Tab-separated table of C-alpha atoms and ligand atoms in Angstrom:
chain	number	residue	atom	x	y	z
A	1	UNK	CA	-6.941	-31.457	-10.451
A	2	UNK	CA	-3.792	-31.551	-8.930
A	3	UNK	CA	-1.482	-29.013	-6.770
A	4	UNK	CA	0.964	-28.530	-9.366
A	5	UNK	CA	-2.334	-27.491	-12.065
A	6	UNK	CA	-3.257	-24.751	-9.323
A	7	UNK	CA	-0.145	-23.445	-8.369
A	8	UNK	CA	-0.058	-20.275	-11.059
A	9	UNK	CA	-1.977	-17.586	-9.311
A	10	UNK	CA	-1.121	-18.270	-5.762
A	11	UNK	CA	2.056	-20.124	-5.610
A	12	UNK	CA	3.443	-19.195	-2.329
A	13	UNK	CA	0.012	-20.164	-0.760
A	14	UNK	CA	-0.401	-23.538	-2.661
A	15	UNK	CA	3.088	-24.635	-1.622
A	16	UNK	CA	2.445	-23.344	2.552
A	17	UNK	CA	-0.850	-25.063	2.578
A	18	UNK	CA	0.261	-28.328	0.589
A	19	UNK	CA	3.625	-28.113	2.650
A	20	UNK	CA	4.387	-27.211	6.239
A	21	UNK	CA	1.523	-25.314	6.873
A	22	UNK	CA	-0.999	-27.731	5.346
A	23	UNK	CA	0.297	-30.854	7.374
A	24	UNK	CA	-0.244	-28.742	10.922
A	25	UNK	CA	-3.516	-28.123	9.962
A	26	UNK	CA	-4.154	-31.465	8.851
A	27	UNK	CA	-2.584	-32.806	11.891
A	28	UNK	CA	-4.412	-30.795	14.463
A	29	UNK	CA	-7.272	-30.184	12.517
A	30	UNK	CA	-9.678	-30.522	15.320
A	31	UNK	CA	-7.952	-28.231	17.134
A	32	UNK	CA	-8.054	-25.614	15.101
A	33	UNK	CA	-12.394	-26.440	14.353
A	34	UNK	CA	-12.624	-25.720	18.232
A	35	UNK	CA	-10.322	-22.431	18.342
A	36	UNK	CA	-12.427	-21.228	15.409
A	37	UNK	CA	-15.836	-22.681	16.218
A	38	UNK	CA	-16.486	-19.649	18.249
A	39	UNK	CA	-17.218	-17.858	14.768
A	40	UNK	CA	-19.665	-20.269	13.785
A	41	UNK	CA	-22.804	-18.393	15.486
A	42	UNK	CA	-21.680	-15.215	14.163
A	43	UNK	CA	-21.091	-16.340	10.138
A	44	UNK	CA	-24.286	-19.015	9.941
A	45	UNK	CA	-26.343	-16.237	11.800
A	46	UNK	CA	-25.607	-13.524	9.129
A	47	UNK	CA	-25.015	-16.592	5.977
A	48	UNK	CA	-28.698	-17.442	7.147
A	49	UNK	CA	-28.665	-20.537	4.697
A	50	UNK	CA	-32.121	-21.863	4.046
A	51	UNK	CA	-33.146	-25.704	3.560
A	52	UNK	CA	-32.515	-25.478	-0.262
A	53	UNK	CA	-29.302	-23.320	-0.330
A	54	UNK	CA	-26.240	-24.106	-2.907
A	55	UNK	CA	-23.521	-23.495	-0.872
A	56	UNK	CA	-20.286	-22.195	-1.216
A	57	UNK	CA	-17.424	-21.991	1.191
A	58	UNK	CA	-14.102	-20.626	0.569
A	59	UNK	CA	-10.678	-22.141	2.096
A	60	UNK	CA	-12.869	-24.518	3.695
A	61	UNK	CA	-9.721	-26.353	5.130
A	62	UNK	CA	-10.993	-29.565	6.820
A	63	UNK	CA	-14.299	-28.635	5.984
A	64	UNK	CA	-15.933	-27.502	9.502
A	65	UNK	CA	-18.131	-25.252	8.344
A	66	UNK	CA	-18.710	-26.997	4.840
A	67	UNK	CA	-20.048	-29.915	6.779
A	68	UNK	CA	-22.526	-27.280	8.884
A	69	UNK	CA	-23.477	-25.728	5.701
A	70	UNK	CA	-24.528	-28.927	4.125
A	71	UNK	CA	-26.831	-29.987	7.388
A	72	UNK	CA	-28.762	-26.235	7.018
A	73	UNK	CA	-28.920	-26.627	3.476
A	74	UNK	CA	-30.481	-29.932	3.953
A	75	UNK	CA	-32.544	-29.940	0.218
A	76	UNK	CA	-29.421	-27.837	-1.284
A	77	UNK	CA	-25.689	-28.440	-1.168
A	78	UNK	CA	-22.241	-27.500	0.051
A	79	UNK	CA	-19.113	-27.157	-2.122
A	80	UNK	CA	-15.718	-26.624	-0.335
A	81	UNK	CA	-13.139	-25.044	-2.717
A	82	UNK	CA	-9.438	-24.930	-1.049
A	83	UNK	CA	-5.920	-25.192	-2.544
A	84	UNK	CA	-4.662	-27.880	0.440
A	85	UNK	CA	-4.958	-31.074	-0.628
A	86	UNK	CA	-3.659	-32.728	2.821
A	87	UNK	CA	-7.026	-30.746	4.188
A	88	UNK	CA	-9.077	-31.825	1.434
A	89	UNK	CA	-8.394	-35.333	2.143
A	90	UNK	CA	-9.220	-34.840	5.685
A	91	UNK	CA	-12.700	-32.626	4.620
A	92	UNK	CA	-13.376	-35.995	2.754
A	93	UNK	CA	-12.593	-38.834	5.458
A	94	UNK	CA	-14.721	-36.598	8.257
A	95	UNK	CA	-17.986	-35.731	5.759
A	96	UNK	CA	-17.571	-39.535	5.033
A	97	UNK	CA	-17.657	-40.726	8.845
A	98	UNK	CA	-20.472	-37.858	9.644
A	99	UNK	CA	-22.370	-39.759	6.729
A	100	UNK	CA	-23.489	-35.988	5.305
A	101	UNK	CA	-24.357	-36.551	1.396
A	102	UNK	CA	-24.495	-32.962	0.461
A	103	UNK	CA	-21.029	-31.649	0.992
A	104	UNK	CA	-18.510	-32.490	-1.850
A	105	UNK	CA	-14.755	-30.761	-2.219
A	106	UNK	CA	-12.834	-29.685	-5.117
A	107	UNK	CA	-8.957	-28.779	-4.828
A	108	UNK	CA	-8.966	-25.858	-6.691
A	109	UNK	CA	-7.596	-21.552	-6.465
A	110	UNK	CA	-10.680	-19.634	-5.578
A	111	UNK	CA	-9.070	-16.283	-7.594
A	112	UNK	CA	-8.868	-18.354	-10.634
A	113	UNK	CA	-11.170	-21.461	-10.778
A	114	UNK	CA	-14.184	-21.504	-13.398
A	115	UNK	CA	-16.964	-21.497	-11.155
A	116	UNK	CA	-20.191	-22.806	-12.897
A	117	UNK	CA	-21.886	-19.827	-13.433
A	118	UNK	CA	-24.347	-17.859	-10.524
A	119	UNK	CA	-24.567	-21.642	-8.895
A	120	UNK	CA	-24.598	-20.636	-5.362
A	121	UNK	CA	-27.132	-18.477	-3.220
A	122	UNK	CA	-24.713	-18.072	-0.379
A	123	UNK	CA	-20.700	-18.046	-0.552
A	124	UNK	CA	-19.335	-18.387	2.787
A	125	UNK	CA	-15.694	-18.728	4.596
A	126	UNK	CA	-14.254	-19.029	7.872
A	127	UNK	CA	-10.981	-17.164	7.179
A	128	UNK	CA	-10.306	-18.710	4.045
A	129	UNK	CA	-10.334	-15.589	1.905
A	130	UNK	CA	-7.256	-13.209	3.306
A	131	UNK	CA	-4.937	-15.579	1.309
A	132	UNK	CA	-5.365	-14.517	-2.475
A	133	UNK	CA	-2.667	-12.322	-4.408
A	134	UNK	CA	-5.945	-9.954	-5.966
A	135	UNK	CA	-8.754	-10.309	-3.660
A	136	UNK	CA	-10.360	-7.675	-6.009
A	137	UNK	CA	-9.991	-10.526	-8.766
A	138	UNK	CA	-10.529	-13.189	-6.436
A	139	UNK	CA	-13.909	-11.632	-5.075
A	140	UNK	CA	-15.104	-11.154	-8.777
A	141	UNK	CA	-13.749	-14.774	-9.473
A	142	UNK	CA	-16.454	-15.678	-6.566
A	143	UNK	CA	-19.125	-13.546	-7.638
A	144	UNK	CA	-19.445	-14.891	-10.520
A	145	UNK	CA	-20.534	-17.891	-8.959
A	146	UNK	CA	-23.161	-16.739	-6.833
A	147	UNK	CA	-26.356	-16.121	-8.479
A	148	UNK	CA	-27.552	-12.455	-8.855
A	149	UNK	CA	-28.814	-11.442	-5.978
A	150	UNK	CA	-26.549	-14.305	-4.240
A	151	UNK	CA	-24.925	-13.583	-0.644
A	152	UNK	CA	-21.083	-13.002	0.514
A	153	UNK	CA	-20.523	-13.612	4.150
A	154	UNK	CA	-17.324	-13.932	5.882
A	155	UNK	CA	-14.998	-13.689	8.832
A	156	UNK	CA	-11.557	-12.366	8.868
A	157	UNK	CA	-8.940	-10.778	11.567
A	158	UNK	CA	-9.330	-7.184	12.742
A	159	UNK	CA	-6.026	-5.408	12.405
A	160	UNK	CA	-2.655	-5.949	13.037
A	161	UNK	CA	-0.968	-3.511	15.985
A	162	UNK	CA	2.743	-3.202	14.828
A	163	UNK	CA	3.748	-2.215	18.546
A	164	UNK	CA	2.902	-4.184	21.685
A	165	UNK	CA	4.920	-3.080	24.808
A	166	UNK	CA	8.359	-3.199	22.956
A	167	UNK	CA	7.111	-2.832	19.661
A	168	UNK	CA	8.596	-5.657	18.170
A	169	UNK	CA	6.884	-8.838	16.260
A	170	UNK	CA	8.438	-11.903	17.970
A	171	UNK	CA	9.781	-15.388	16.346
A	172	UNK	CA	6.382	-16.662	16.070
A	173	UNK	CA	5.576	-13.634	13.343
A	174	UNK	CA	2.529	-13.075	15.106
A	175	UNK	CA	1.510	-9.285	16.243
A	176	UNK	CA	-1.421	-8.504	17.635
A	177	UNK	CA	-4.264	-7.232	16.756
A	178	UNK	CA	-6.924	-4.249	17.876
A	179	UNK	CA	-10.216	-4.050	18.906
A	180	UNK	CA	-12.637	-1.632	18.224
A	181	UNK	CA	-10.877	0.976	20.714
A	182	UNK	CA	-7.765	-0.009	19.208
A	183	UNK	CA	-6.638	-2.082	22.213
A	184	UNK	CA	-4.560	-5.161	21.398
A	185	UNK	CA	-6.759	-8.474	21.596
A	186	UNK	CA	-6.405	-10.921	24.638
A	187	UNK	CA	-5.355	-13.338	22.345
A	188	UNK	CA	-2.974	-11.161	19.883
A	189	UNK	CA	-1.121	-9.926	22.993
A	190	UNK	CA	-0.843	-13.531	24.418
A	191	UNK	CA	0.584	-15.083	20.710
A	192	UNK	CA	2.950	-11.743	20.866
A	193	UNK	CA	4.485	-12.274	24.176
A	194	UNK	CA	5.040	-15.763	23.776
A	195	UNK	CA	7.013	-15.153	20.535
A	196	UNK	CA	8.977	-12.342	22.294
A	197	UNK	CA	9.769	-14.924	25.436
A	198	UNK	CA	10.301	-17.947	23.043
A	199	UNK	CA	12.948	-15.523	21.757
A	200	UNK	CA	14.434	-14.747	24.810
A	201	UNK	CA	13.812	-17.247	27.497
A	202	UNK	CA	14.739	-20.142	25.070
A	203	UNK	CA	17.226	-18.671	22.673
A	204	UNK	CA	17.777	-19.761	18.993
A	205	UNK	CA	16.316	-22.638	17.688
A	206	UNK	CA	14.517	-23.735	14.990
A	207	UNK	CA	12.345	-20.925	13.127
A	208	UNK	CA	9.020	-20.984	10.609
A	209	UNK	CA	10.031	-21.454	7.223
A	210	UNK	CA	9.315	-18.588	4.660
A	211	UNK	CA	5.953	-20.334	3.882
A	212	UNK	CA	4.793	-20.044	7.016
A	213	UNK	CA	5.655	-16.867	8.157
A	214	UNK	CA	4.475	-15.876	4.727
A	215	UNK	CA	0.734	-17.432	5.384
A	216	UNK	CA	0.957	-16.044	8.817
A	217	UNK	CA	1.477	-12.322	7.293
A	218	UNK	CA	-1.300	-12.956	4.682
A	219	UNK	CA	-3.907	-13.567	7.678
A	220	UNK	CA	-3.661	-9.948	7.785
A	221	UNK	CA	-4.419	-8.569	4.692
A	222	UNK	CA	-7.818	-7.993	4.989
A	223	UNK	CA	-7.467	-6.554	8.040
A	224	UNK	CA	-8.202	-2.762	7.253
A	225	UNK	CA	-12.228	-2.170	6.720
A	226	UNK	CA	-10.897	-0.092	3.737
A	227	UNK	CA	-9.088	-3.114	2.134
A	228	UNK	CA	-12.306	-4.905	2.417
A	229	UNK	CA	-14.006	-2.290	0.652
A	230	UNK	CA	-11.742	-1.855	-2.388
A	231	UNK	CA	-11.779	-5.821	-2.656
A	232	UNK	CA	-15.661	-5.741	-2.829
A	233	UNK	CA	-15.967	-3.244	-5.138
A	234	UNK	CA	-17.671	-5.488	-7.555
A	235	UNK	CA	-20.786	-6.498	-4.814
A	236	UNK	CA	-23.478	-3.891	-2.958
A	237	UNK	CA	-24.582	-3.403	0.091
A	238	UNK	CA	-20.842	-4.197	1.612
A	239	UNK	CA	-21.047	-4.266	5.486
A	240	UNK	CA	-18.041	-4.939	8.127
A	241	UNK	CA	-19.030	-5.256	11.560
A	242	UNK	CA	-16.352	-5.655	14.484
A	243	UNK	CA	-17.407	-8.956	16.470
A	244	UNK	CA	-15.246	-10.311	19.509
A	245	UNK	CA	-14.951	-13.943	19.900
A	246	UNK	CA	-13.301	-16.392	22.002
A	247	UNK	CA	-11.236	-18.484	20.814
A	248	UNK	CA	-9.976	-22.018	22.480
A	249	UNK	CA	-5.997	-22.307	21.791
A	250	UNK	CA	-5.752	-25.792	24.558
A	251	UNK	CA	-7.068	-27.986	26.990
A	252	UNK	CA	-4.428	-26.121	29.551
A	253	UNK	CA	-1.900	-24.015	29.681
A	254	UNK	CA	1.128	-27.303	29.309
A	255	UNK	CA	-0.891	-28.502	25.907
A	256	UNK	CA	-1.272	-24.903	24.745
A	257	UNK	CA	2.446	-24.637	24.515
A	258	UNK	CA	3.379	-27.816	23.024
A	259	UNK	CA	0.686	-26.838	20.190
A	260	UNK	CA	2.724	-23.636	19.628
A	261	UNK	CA	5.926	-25.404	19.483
A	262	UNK	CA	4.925	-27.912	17.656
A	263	UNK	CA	3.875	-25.442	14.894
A	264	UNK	CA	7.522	-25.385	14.024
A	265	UNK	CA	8.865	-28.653	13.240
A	266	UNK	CA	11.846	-29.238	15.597
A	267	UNK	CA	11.834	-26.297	17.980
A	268	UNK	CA	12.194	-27.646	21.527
A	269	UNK	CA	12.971	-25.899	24.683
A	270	UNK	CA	14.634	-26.303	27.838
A	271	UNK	CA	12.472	-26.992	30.672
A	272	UNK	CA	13.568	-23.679	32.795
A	273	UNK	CA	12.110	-21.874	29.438
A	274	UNK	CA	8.929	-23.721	29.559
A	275	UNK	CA	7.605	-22.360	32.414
A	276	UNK	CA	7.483	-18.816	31.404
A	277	UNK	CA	6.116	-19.613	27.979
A	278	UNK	CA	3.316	-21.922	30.007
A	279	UNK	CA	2.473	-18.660	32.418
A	280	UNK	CA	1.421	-16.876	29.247
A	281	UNK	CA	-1.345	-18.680	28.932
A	282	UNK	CA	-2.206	-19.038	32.186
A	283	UNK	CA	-4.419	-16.388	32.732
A	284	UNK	CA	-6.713	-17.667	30.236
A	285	UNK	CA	-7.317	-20.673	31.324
A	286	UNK	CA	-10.798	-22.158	32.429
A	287	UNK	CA	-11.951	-25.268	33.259
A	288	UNK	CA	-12.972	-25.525	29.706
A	289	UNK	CA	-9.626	-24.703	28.414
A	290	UNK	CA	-7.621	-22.001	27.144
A	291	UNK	CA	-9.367	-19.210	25.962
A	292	UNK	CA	-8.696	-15.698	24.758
A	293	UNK	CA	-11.063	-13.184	23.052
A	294	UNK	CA	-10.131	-12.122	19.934
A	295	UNK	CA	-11.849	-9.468	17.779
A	296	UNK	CA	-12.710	-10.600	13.670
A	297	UNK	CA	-14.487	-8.619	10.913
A	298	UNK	CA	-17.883	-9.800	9.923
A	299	UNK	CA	-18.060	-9.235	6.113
A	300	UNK	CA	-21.622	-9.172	4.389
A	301	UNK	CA	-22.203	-8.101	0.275
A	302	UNK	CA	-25.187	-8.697	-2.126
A	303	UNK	CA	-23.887	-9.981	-5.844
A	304	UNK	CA	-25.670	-7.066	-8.038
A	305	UNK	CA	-28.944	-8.129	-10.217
B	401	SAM	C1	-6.976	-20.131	8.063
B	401	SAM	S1	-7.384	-21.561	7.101
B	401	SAM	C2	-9.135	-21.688	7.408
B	401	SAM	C3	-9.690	-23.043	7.049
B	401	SAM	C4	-11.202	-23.221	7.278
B	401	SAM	N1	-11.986	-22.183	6.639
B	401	SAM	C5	-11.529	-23.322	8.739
B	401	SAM	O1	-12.272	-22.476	9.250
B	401	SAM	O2	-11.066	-24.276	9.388
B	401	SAM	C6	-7.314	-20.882	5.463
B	401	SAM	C7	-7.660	-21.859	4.343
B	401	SAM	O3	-7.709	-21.139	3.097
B	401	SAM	C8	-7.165	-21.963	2.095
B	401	SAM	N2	-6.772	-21.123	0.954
B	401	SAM	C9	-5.744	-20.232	0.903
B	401	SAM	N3	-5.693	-19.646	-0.306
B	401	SAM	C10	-6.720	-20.165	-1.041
B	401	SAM	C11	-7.183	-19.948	-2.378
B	401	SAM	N4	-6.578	-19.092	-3.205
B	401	SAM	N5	-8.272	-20.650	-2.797
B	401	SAM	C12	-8.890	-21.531	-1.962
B	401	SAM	N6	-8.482	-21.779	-0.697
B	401	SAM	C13	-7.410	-21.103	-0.246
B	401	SAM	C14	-6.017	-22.667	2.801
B	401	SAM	O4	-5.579	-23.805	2.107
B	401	SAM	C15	-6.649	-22.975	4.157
B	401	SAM	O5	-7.274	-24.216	4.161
């Protein structure tokens, strides 16, 4: 299968995550296992895969949680389906060098792909599902694959908050988003103000291309419990639970910042600038890096009998 075979359904996506987007990821691909390892508890608690589990797992990306899935399902399998074949490629070369025989990878559009038929006990993803033009038709797509009776599980962010402080989204297209009381999260406020100061402190320079800023504002789609109902309209016994996590954005404030920046090929900024954008972050940090809680939707649903 190639990119250019998968690129009907989802086209802006497949191009982000085979472009720009995909080669960050690729590129700091550990990086972005640690910031989101803090929702691994959370999704394997609730996934609860047993020893001879068929797994599925959605926008697996590099494959983190693919490569977990396989070690629970240790008599069973893992299957990571994404559209990024720059994060396929590293999902192969790390399941290769962790010597895990269970976990395979196919580069294919999870709202489209022909799923074997009810193959899977347990579909998974660690934010790999908020991407999909129809998630309705996306989350039938994936249904199909589970067996009756098969399990949904997921993790995606908790709403977006328009306004923080001067109501205004900054270059990084990030805004933040709300907790349970509707208070912007530690780590939504932090991404906010340091797009606001990146915009002010250092002035014009290089901005995300349309991809990214696109992928960025499809993170939130599923943001809204209701969305999340309406998508899962074809499963039972839906549930969304509010969980706050911490995430781990750098080792320290300095490398924090020069991952930001380097999210956007070619944007530099003067040293005066830097040390504004460095004090965002430094309220966060611990001796065990940079970290910010963040609140995510838990996402459970039964495939019918
Ligand atoms: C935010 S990343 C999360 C990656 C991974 N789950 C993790 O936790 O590291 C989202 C992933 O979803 C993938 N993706 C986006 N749209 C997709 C689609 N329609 N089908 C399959 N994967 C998709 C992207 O390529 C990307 O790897």
């Amino acid at each position: 299968m190639t990119t250019e075979k998968i690129a009907a359904a989802n086209s802006r996506q497949v191009r982000a995550w085979n472009g720009d987007v995909g080669a960050h990821w690729a590129a700091h691909h550990g990086r972005f296992d640690r910031m989101l390892g803090g929702l691994n508890d959370t999704l394997f608690e609730a996934a609860a895969i047993g020893a001879g589990d068929r797994v599925l797992d959605i926008g697996c990306g590099a494959g983190g949680t693919t490569r977990v899935a396989a070690r629970r399902a240790a008599h069973g399998h893992a299957v990571g389906v994404d559209i990024s074949a720059p994060l396929l490629d590293v999902a192969r070369a790390r399941t290769a060098a962790d010597g895990i025989p269970n976990a395979a990878y196919e580069l294919a559009d999870a709202q489209v792909h022909a799923f074997p038929a009810a193959a899977y006990d347990v579909a998974i993803s660690r934010g790999g599902v908020m991407f999909f033009a129809d998630h309705a038709a996306a989350f039938e797509n994936i249904g199909r694959a589970l067996r009756p009776g098969g399990r949904l599980v997921f993790v995606c962010p908790q709403p977006v908050e328009e306004a923080v402080e001067t109501g205004e989204t900054g270059e990084t297209g990030e805004t933040a988003h709300t907790g349970e009381t509707g208070e912007a999260s530690e780590e939504s406020r932090a991404l906010a103000l340091f797009g606001r100061l990146l915009e002010e402190e250092a002035g014009p320079g290089e901005q995300p291309s349309a991809d990214a800023l696109a992928t960025r504002a499809a993170m939130a789609s599923l943001s809204a419990p209701d969305r999340i109902h309406e998508a899962l309209a074809a499963y039972k016994d839906v549930t969304v639970t509010p969980v706050s996590i911490e995430a781990v954005w750098g080792e320290t404030p300095q490398d924090t910042v020069d991952f930001m920046l380097s999210r956007t090929p070619g944007r530099a900024v003067a040293p005066e600038a830097r040390a504004a954008l460095e004090d965002v972050f430094r309220p966060y940090a611990t001796e065990s890096g940079v970290r910010m809680r963040a609140g995510v939707w838990l996402v459970t649903a039964v495939r019918p009998s």
